[in-house]
mmCIF file of C-alpha atoms and ligand atoms in Angstrom:
data_model
loop_
_atom_site.group_PDB
_atom_site.id
_atom_site.type_symbol
_atom_site.label_atom_id
_atom_site.label_comp_id
_atom_site.label_asym_id
_atom_site.label_seq_id
_atom_site.Cartn_x
_atom_site.Cartn_y
_atom_site.Cartn_z
ATOM 1 C CA UNK A 8 -3.995 -21.384 -5.926
ATOM 2 C CA UNK A 9 -4.843 -17.469 -4.692
ATOM 3 C CA UNK A 10 -1.701 -15.890 -3.882
ATOM 4 C CA UNK A 11 -0.897 -12.098 -3.150
ATOM 5 C CA UNK A 12 2.372 -11.297 -3.680
ATOM 6 C CA UNK A 13 3.951 -7.932 -1.890
ATOM 7 C CA UNK A 14 6.644 -6.707 -4.381
ATOM 8 C CA UNK A 15 9.516 -4.695 -3.533
ATOM 9 C CA UNK A 16 12.129 -4.204 -5.507
ATOM 10 C CA UNK A 17 16.092 -2.340 -5.657
ATOM 11 C CA UNK A 18 14.383 0.981 -6.059
ATOM 12 C CA UNK A 19 15.068 3.385 -3.107
ATOM 13 C CA UNK A 20 14.381 6.210 -4.339
ATOM 14 C CA UNK A 21 11.959 9.629 -3.900
ATOM 15 C CA UNK A 22 10.906 13.040 -5.606
ATOM 16 C CA UNK A 23 9.915 14.608 -2.255
ATOM 17 C CA UNK A 24 11.642 15.026 0.993
ATOM 18 C CA UNK A 25 9.703 14.042 3.924
ATOM 19 C CA UNK A 26 12.070 14.479 7.390
ATOM 20 C CA UNK A 27 11.992 10.884 8.690
ATOM 21 C CA UNK A 28 12.206 8.754 5.881
ATOM 22 C CA UNK A 29 15.758 7.413 4.471
ATOM 23 C CA UNK A 30 14.587 7.988 0.564
ATOM 24 C CA UNK A 31 13.706 10.923 0.660
ATOM 25 C CA UNK A 32 15.736 12.815 -2.199
ATOM 26 C CA UNK A 33 17.492 9.757 -2.779
ATOM 27 C CA UNK A 34 18.664 9.329 -6.188
ATOM 28 C CA UNK A 35 20.058 6.443 -7.788
ATOM 29 C CA UNK A 36 22.838 6.183 -10.182
ATOM 30 C CA UNK A 37 21.779 4.488 -13.516
ATOM 31 C CA UNK A 38 23.365 1.224 -13.107
ATOM 32 C CA UNK A 39 21.004 1.297 -9.591
ATOM 33 C CA UNK A 40 18.159 2.205 -11.933
ATOM 34 C CA UNK A 41 19.017 -0.866 -14.563
ATOM 35 C CA UNK A 42 19.243 -3.736 -11.242
ATOM 36 C CA UNK A 43 15.538 -2.429 -10.971
ATOM 37 C CA UNK A 44 14.391 -2.318 -14.103
ATOM 38 C CA UNK A 45 16.077 -5.435 -15.184
ATOM 39 C CA UNK A 46 15.084 -7.255 -12.036
ATOM 40 C CA UNK A 47 11.037 -5.501 -12.448
ATOM 41 C CA UNK A 48 10.884 -7.163 -15.963
ATOM 42 C CA UNK A 49 11.701 -10.748 -14.613
ATOM 43 C CA UNK A 50 8.782 -10.250 -11.950
ATOM 44 C CA UNK A 51 6.225 -9.097 -14.568
ATOM 45 C CA UNK A 52 7.335 -12.020 -16.496
ATOM 46 C CA UNK A 53 7.303 -14.447 -13.892
ATOM 47 C CA UNK A 54 4.038 -13.468 -13.202
ATOM 48 C CA UNK A 55 2.564 -13.545 -16.585
ATOM 49 C CA UNK A 56 3.764 -17.245 -17.192
ATOM 50 C CA UNK A 57 1.658 -18.148 -13.800
ATOM 51 C CA UNK A 58 -1.999 -19.105 -16.099
ATOM 52 C CA UNK A 59 -2.337 -21.707 -13.074
ATOM 53 C CA UNK A 60 -3.029 -19.341 -10.690
ATOM 54 C CA UNK A 61 -4.908 -16.467 -9.453
ATOM 55 C CA UNK A 62 -2.291 -13.768 -8.875
ATOM 56 C CA UNK A 63 -2.839 -10.663 -6.948
ATOM 57 C CA UNK A 64 0.972 -7.798 -7.037
ATOM 58 C CA UNK A 65 0.727 -5.011 -4.251
ATOM 59 C CA UNK A 66 3.765 -3.219 -4.790
ATOM 60 C CA UNK A 67 5.543 -1.719 -1.588
ATOM 61 C CA UNK A 68 8.676 0.161 -2.909
ATOM 62 C CA UNK A 69 10.964 1.403 -0.749
ATOM 63 C CA UNK A 70 10.695 5.388 -2.113
ATOM 64 C CA UNK A 71 7.751 6.315 -5.095
ATOM 65 C CA UNK A 72 8.597 4.393 -7.457
ATOM 66 C CA UNK A 73 5.307 5.654 -10.208
ATOM 67 C CA UNK A 74 7.738 8.749 -11.346
ATOM 68 C CA UNK A 75 9.341 6.533 -13.083
ATOM 69 C CA UNK A 76 7.465 4.651 -17.025
ATOM 70 C CA UNK A 77 8.798 1.163 -15.989
ATOM 71 C CA UNK A 78 6.723 0.663 -13.648
ATOM 72 C CA UNK A 79 3.591 2.349 -14.664
ATOM 73 C CA UNK A 80 4.095 0.387 -17.546
ATOM 74 C CA UNK A 81 4.928 -2.628 -15.520
ATOM 75 C CA UNK A 82 1.364 -2.317 -13.846
ATOM 76 C CA UNK A 83 -0.545 -1.712 -16.581
ATOM 77 C CA UNK A 84 0.971 -5.263 -18.110
ATOM 78 C CA UNK A 85 0.075 -6.593 -15.544
ATOM 79 C CA UNK A 86 -3.578 -5.311 -15.002
ATOM 80 C CA UNK A 87 -4.550 -7.271 -19.154
ATOM 81 C CA UNK A 88 -3.405 -10.954 -17.878
ATOM 82 C CA UNK A 89 -6.445 -12.517 -17.504
ATOM 83 C CA UNK A 90 -5.059 -14.806 -14.555
ATOM 84 C CA UNK A 91 -4.026 -11.070 -12.149
ATOM 85 C CA UNK A 92 -6.855 -10.308 -9.950
ATOM 86 C CA UNK A 93 -5.717 -6.966 -8.808
ATOM 87 C CA UNK A 94 -2.641 -4.457 -8.978
ATOM 88 C CA UNK A 95 -2.211 -1.764 -6.615
ATOM 89 C CA UNK A 96 0.254 0.344 -5.608
ATOM 90 C CA UNK A 97 1.992 2.457 -2.641
ATOM 91 C CA UNK A 98 2.319 6.372 -3.858
ATOM 92 C CA UNK A 99 2.325 9.773 -3.056
ATOM 93 C CA UNK A 100 0.309 9.998 -6.446
ATOM 94 C CA UNK A 101 2.978 12.707 -7.622
ATOM 95 C CA UNK A 102 3.130 11.265 -11.027
ATOM 96 C CA UNK A 103 1.170 11.994 -14.150
ATOM 97 C CA UNK A 104 -1.488 10.054 -14.859
ATOM 98 C CA UNK A 105 -2.086 9.264 -17.811
ATOM 99 C CA UNK A 106 -0.919 6.265 -18.018
ATOM 100 C CA UNK A 107 -3.883 4.231 -15.901
ATOM 101 C CA UNK A 108 -5.204 4.413 -19.960
ATOM 102 C CA UNK A 109 -3.145 1.783 -20.380
ATOM 103 C CA UNK A 110 -4.147 -0.328 -17.636
ATOM 104 C CA UNK A 111 -7.273 -2.466 -17.187
ATOM 105 C CA UNK A 112 -8.981 -0.284 -14.680
ATOM 106 C CA UNK A 113 -11.197 -3.460 -13.113
ATOM 107 C CA UNK A 114 -7.827 -4.408 -11.653
ATOM 108 C CA UNK A 115 -6.019 -1.310 -10.586
ATOM 109 C CA UNK A 116 -6.487 -0.604 -6.924
ATOM 110 C CA UNK A 117 -3.704 2.973 -5.739
ATOM 111 C CA UNK A 118 -2.442 3.835 -2.320
ATOM 112 C CA UNK A 119 -2.557 7.232 -1.644
ATOM 113 C CA UNK A 120 -0.740 9.263 0.788
ATOM 114 C CA UNK A 121 -0.640 12.688 1.620
ATOM 115 C CA UNK A 122 1.841 13.802 2.895
ATOM 116 C CA UNK A 123 1.478 18.176 3.701
ATOM 117 C CA UNK A 124 4.501 19.159 4.287
ATOM 118 C CA UNK A 125 5.400 17.647 0.596
ATOM 119 C CA UNK A 126 2.304 19.222 -1.364
ATOM 120 C CA UNK A 127 -0.338 21.557 -1.214
ATOM 121 C CA UNK A 128 -4.203 20.480 -0.378
ATOM 122 C CA UNK A 129 -5.730 21.556 -3.100
ATOM 123 C CA UNK A 130 -2.491 20.204 -5.485
ATOM 124 C CA UNK A 131 -2.940 16.190 -3.699
ATOM 125 C CA UNK A 132 -7.085 16.737 -4.340
ATOM 126 C CA UNK A 133 -6.486 17.696 -7.747
ATOM 127 C CA UNK A 134 -4.959 14.927 -8.188
ATOM 128 C CA UNK A 135 -7.556 12.211 -6.195
ATOM 129 C CA UNK A 136 -10.400 13.917 -8.409
ATOM 130 C CA UNK A 137 -8.326 12.693 -11.592
ATOM 131 C CA UNK A 138 -7.767 9.171 -10.552
ATOM 132 C CA UNK A 139 -11.660 8.929 -10.082
ATOM 133 C CA UNK A 140 -12.480 10.760 -13.631
ATOM 134 C CA UNK A 141 -9.885 8.217 -14.782
ATOM 135 C CA UNK A 142 -12.310 5.601 -12.718
ATOM 136 C CA UNK A 143 -9.656 3.922 -10.546
ATOM 137 C CA UNK A 144 -10.233 3.514 -7.269
ATOM 138 C CA UNK A 145 -8.348 4.551 -4.214
ATOM 139 C CA UNK A 146 -7.719 5.018 -1.038
ATOM 140 C CA UNK A 147 -5.802 8.060 0.493
ATOM 141 C CA UNK A 148 -3.282 7.684 4.123
ATOM 142 C CA UNK A 149 -1.980 9.983 6.050
ATOM 143 C CA UNK A 150 0.045 9.658 9.549
ATOM 144 C CA UNK A 151 -1.555 11.538 12.300
ATOM 145 C CA UNK A 152 0.449 13.240 13.803
ATOM 146 C CA UNK A 153 -1.692 16.045 15.906
ATOM 147 C CA UNK A 154 -0.567 18.691 14.712
ATOM 148 C CA UNK A 155 -1.856 17.570 11.185
ATOM 149 C CA UNK A 156 -5.553 16.895 13.045
ATOM 150 C CA UNK A 157 -6.911 20.060 11.077
ATOM 151 C CA UNK A 158 -5.122 19.309 7.541
ATOM 152 C CA UNK A 159 -6.645 15.859 7.713
ATOM 153 C CA UNK A 160 -10.427 17.081 8.918
ATOM 154 C CA UNK A 161 -9.975 19.363 5.950
ATOM 155 C CA UNK A 162 -8.620 16.761 3.192
ATOM 156 C CA UNK A 163 -11.292 14.094 4.409
ATOM 157 C CA UNK A 164 -13.878 17.599 4.435
ATOM 158 C CA UNK A 165 -12.724 18.009 0.616
ATOM 159 C CA UNK A 166 -12.403 14.170 -0.761
ATOM 160 C CA UNK A 167 -15.322 12.680 -2.308
ATOM 161 C CA UNK A 168 -17.485 11.343 0.037
ATOM 162 C CA UNK A 169 -16.766 7.877 -1.120
ATOM 163 C CA UNK A 170 -13.155 7.789 -1.254
ATOM 164 C CA UNK A 171 -12.049 6.375 2.603
ATOM 165 C CA UNK A 172 -9.392 8.422 4.356
ATOM 166 C CA UNK A 173 -7.232 5.925 6.460
ATOM 167 C CA UNK A 174 -5.131 7.085 9.429
ATOM 168 C CA UNK A 175 -1.958 5.633 10.194
ATOM 169 C CA UNK A 176 -1.661 6.255 13.648
ATOM 170 C CA UNK A 177 1.807 7.817 14.831
ATOM 171 C CA UNK A 178 3.666 4.714 17.108
ATOM 172 C CA UNK A 179 7.029 6.460 17.936
ATOM 173 C CA UNK A 180 6.173 7.816 21.232
ATOM 174 C CA UNK A 181 4.116 6.005 23.535
ATOM 175 C CA UNK A 182 0.891 7.740 25.202
ATOM 176 C CA UNK A 183 0.729 10.268 21.812
ATOM 177 C CA UNK A 184 -2.686 10.434 21.375
ATOM 178 C CA UNK A 185 -5.072 11.943 24.128
ATOM 179 C CA UNK A 186 -9.051 10.452 23.894
ATOM 180 C CA UNK A 187 -9.540 13.141 22.087
ATOM 181 C CA UNK A 188 -7.360 12.889 19.510
ATOM 182 C CA UNK A 189 -8.557 9.540 19.665
ATOM 183 C CA UNK A 190 -12.346 10.112 18.894
ATOM 184 C CA UNK A 191 -11.415 12.957 16.535
ATOM 185 C CA UNK A 192 -9.085 10.868 14.221
ATOM 186 C CA UNK A 193 -11.663 7.895 15.012
ATOM 187 C CA UNK A 194 -14.702 10.264 13.224
ATOM 188 C CA UNK A 195 -12.882 10.116 10.148
ATOM 189 C CA UNK A 196 -11.677 6.127 10.181
ATOM 190 C CA UNK A 197 -13.099 4.352 12.321
ATOM 191 C CA UNK A 198 -10.537 1.186 11.379
ATOM 192 C CA UNK A 199 -8.470 3.702 13.145
ATOM 193 C CA UNK A 200 -7.883 2.562 16.993
ATOM 194 C CA UNK A 201 -6.891 -0.898 15.071
ATOM 195 C CA UNK A 202 -4.304 0.804 13.801
ATOM 196 C CA UNK A 203 -2.963 2.304 17.200
ATOM 197 C CA UNK A 204 -2.299 -0.914 18.070
ATOM 198 C CA UNK A 205 1.068 -3.064 17.978
ATOM 199 C CA UNK A 206 -0.581 -6.675 17.731
ATOM 200 C CA UNK A 207 1.292 -9.284 19.316
ATOM 201 C CA UNK A 208 1.428 -11.997 17.130
ATOM 202 C CA UNK A 209 3.907 -14.540 18.256
ATOM 203 C CA UNK A 210 2.349 -18.263 17.680
ATOM 204 C CA UNK A 211 -0.850 -16.524 16.207
ATOM 205 C CA UNK A 212 -2.815 -17.480 12.758
ATOM 206 C CA UNK A 213 -1.527 -15.121 9.464
ATOM 207 C CA UNK A 214 -1.813 -15.758 5.612
ATOM 208 C CA UNK A 215 1.779 -14.322 5.131
ATOM 209 C CA UNK A 216 3.521 -17.546 4.276
ATOM 210 C CA UNK A 217 0.809 -18.771 2.706
ATOM 211 C CA UNK A 218 -1.829 -16.718 0.720
ATOM 212 C CA UNK A 219 0.489 -13.994 0.766
ATOM 213 C CA UNK A 220 4.362 -13.239 0.024
ATOM 214 C CA UNK A 221 6.661 -10.236 0.371
ATOM 215 C CA UNK A 222 9.330 -11.142 -2.677
ATOM 216 C CA UNK A 223 12.415 -8.556 -3.419
ATOM 217 C CA UNK A 224 13.904 -8.123 -6.729
ATOM 218 C CA UNK A 225 16.305 -11.746 -6.642
ATOM 219 C CA UNK A 226 12.594 -13.177 -6.305
ATOM 220 C CA UNK A 227 13.789 -13.676 -2.010
ATOM 221 C CA UNK A 228 11.125 -15.376 -0.696
ATOM 222 C CA UNK A 229 9.316 -13.828 2.746
ATOM 223 C CA UNK A 230 5.824 -14.325 4.204
ATOM 224 C CA UNK A 231 6.054 -10.723 5.081
ATOM 225 C CA UNK A 232 7.911 -7.421 4.848
ATOM 226 C CA UNK A 233 8.848 -8.348 8.753
ATOM 227 C CA UNK A 234 9.823 -11.561 9.329
ATOM 228 C CA UNK A 235 13.564 -11.568 7.690
ATOM 229 C CA UNK A 236 13.995 -15.576 7.172
ATOM 230 C CA UNK A 237 13.556 -15.755 3.218
ATOM 231 C CA UNK A 238 11.197 -19.259 3.325
ATOM 232 C CA UNK A 239 11.776 -19.850 -0.613
ATOM 233 C CA UNK A 240 13.143 -18.281 -4.262
ATOM 234 C CA UNK A 241 10.163 -17.281 -6.385
ATOM 235 C CA UNK A 242 12.240 -17.744 -9.839
ATOM 236 C CA UNK A 243 12.648 -21.449 -8.259
ATOM 237 C CA UNK A 244 11.092 -24.465 -9.559
ATOM 238 C CA UNK A 245 9.902 -25.449 -6.259
ATOM 239 C CA UNK A 246 8.743 -21.307 -5.374
ATOM 240 C CA UNK A 247 5.433 -23.250 -4.103
ATOM 241 C CA UNK A 248 6.423 -25.966 -1.873
ATOM 242 C CA UNK A 249 7.453 -23.082 0.740
ATOM 243 C CA UNK A 250 3.493 -21.316 0.935
ATOM 244 C CA UNK A 251 1.887 -23.322 3.797
ATOM 245 C CA UNK A 252 0.270 -22.620 6.733
ATOM 246 C CA UNK A 253 2.970 -21.329 9.941
ATOM 247 C CA UNK A 254 2.470 -19.238 13.195
ATOM 248 C CA UNK A 255 3.899 -15.498 13.215
ATOM 249 C CA UNK A 256 7.090 -15.467 14.536
ATOM 250 C CA UNK A 257 8.224 -11.900 16.073
ATOM 251 C CA UNK A 258 6.507 -10.689 18.687
ATOM 252 C CA UNK A 259 3.764 -8.073 17.439
ATOM 253 C CA UNK A 260 3.100 -6.677 13.994
ATOM 254 C CA UNK A 261 2.075 -3.088 14.025
ATOM 255 C CA UNK A 262 1.542 -1.703 10.278
ATOM 256 C CA UNK A 263 -1.410 -2.239 8.617
ATOM 257 C CA UNK A 264 0.076 -4.255 5.438
ATOM 258 C CA UNK A 265 1.280 -6.955 7.748
ATOM 259 C CA UNK A 266 -1.493 -7.265 10.524
ATOM 260 C CA UNK A 267 -4.124 -7.608 7.538
ATOM 261 C CA UNK A 268 -3.937 -10.699 6.981
ATOM 262 C CA UNK A 269 -3.816 -11.784 10.558
ATOM 263 C CA UNK A 270 -6.757 -14.272 10.435
ATOM 264 C CA UNK A 271 -8.554 -13.893 14.147
ATOM 265 C CA UNK A 272 -8.094 -9.526 13.852
ATOM 266 C CA UNK A 273 -10.876 -10.724 10.363
ATOM 267 C CA UNK A 274 -10.017 -7.781 8.725
ATOM 268 C CA UNK A 275 -10.771 -9.822 5.306
ATOM 269 C CA UNK A 276 -14.144 -9.485 6.442
ATOM 270 C CA UNK A 277 -13.903 -5.498 6.539
ATOM 271 C CA UNK A 278 -11.605 -5.171 3.064
ATOM 272 C CA UNK A 279 -12.688 -7.531 0.966
ATOM 273 C CA UNK A 280 -11.556 -7.629 -2.745
ATOM 274 C CA UNK A 281 -9.888 -3.890 -1.627
ATOM 275 C CA UNK A 282 -7.177 -5.912 0.782
ATOM 276 C CA UNK A 283 -4.338 -4.806 -1.378
ATOM 277 C CA UNK A 284 -5.184 -1.103 -1.860
ATOM 278 C CA UNK A 285 -6.980 -0.744 1.608
ATOM 279 C CA UNK A 286 -10.800 0.106 0.296
ATOM 280 C CA UNK A 287 -13.440 -1.821 2.768
ATOM 281 C CA UNK A 288 -15.818 -2.904 0.850
ATOM 282 C CA UNK A 289 -18.925 -0.634 1.957
ATOM 283 C CA UNK A 290 -17.990 2.464 3.228
ATOM 284 C CA UNK A 291 -18.357 2.153 6.235
ATOM 285 C CA UNK A 292 -16.550 5.868 7.299
ATOM 286 C CA UNK A 293 -20.188 7.100 6.656
ATOM 287 C CA UNK A 294 -21.216 5.237 9.528
ATOM 288 C CA UNK A 295 -19.330 6.381 12.223
ATOM 289 C CA UNK A 296 -20.365 9.288 13.991
ATOM 290 C CA UNK A 297 -18.810 12.069 12.868
ATOM 291 C CA UNK A 298 -19.642 10.907 9.353
ATOM 292 C CA UNK A 299 -21.263 14.825 9.457
ATOM 293 C CA UNK A 300 -18.801 16.543 8.045
ATOM 294 C CA UNK A 301 -18.365 13.893 5.291
ATOM 295 C CA UNK A 302 -19.091 16.748 1.834
ATOM 296 C CA UNK A 303 -20.904 15.207 -0.985
ATOM 297 C CA UNK A 304 -18.912 17.400 -3.433
ATOM 298 C CA UNK A 305 -16.791 15.928 -5.742
HETATM 299 S S1 LIG B 16 6.620 10.370 0.292
HETATM 300 FE FE1 LIG B 16 7.115 8.720 0.866
HETATM 301 S S2 LIG B 16 9.687 8.376 -0.139
HETATM 302 FE FE2 LIG B 16 8.989 10.286 0.055
HETATM 303 S S3 LIG B 16 10.230 10.974 0.907
HETATM 304 FE FE3 LIG B 16 7.846 10.856 1.680
HETATM 305 S S4 LIG B 16 8.132 9.044 2.976
HETATM 306 FE FE4 LIG B 16 9.611 8.666 1.683
HETATM 307 S S1 LIG B 17 1.414 -10.934 12.054
HETATM 308 FE FE1 LIG B 17 2.449 -9.679 11.014
HETATM 309 S S2 LIG B 17 4.575 -9.977 11.489
HETATM 310 FE FE2 LIG B 17 3.856 -11.981 11.815
HETATM 311 S S3 LIG B 17 3.468 -13.077 9.987
HETATM 312 FE FE3 LIG B 17 2.208 -12.073 9.967
HETATM 313 S S4 LIG B 17 2.071 -10.158 8.454
HETATM 314 FE FE4 LIG B 17 4.647 -11.030 9.181
#
């Protein structure tokens, strides 16, 4: 069996303070950290024991996990397992990066999000350059706020050409983008138009619940982060019986980590082995009309 697991444990704290985020500068007690540690260890041990399956793991924490040694070590351990195909994580990339040397980097993928209100572009780019230097595959992303247009264009110009920069659409306001905004962001990320839509999903086929699942710290399995109904428990002997094709029960699916698994969008054809860390298998961002702005330095 090939299974991708989106893991989200109890951790819910972050060293950044993005104004829109409930985890901004939230600190946890020692007891809460301990609970997260125990849950993470249990999950890693479970994955390690699944020799009969090919497993990809995508850490999608509430808050920032990579500033915690336990997550760095968990990722390193998982990448060293022969039956683990990929370990990816969403991060603000504020952590030290020397820990990646303990990983099998051929199985490591980083989803790095740039938060212009929290870090300078240069410091973020320095982190990206270090990942590049250490031979780690990564994508970089931003929220497509129109007031950040110039900043996003500058980031694109200064990132190495081979690094995919994705832009998540701001969807909290209807008709937020003008045609010019759409064209500007699509010239940087050709997949941006797909992200501007909440895709009608009810009744449609989706791999979530069959070859992709979401798991919390207690092992509770859900088909994805957006359909709350549990489908089983990872730590129960019959966990695999929960995996089956199901039509989506939600009206729409508007988040990349969800809709990427919908069959009819055919995004597995675009992302291939980079589906978890959001790296297209061919550099489609170099083909768009605005590609001449892309620097080749770095
Ligand atoms: S970096 Fe992410 S988790 Fe942290 S405050 Fe900003 S949005 Fe929230
Ligand atoms: S379409 Fe989205 S909401 Fe529906 S099951 Fe798939 S990932 Fe979940």
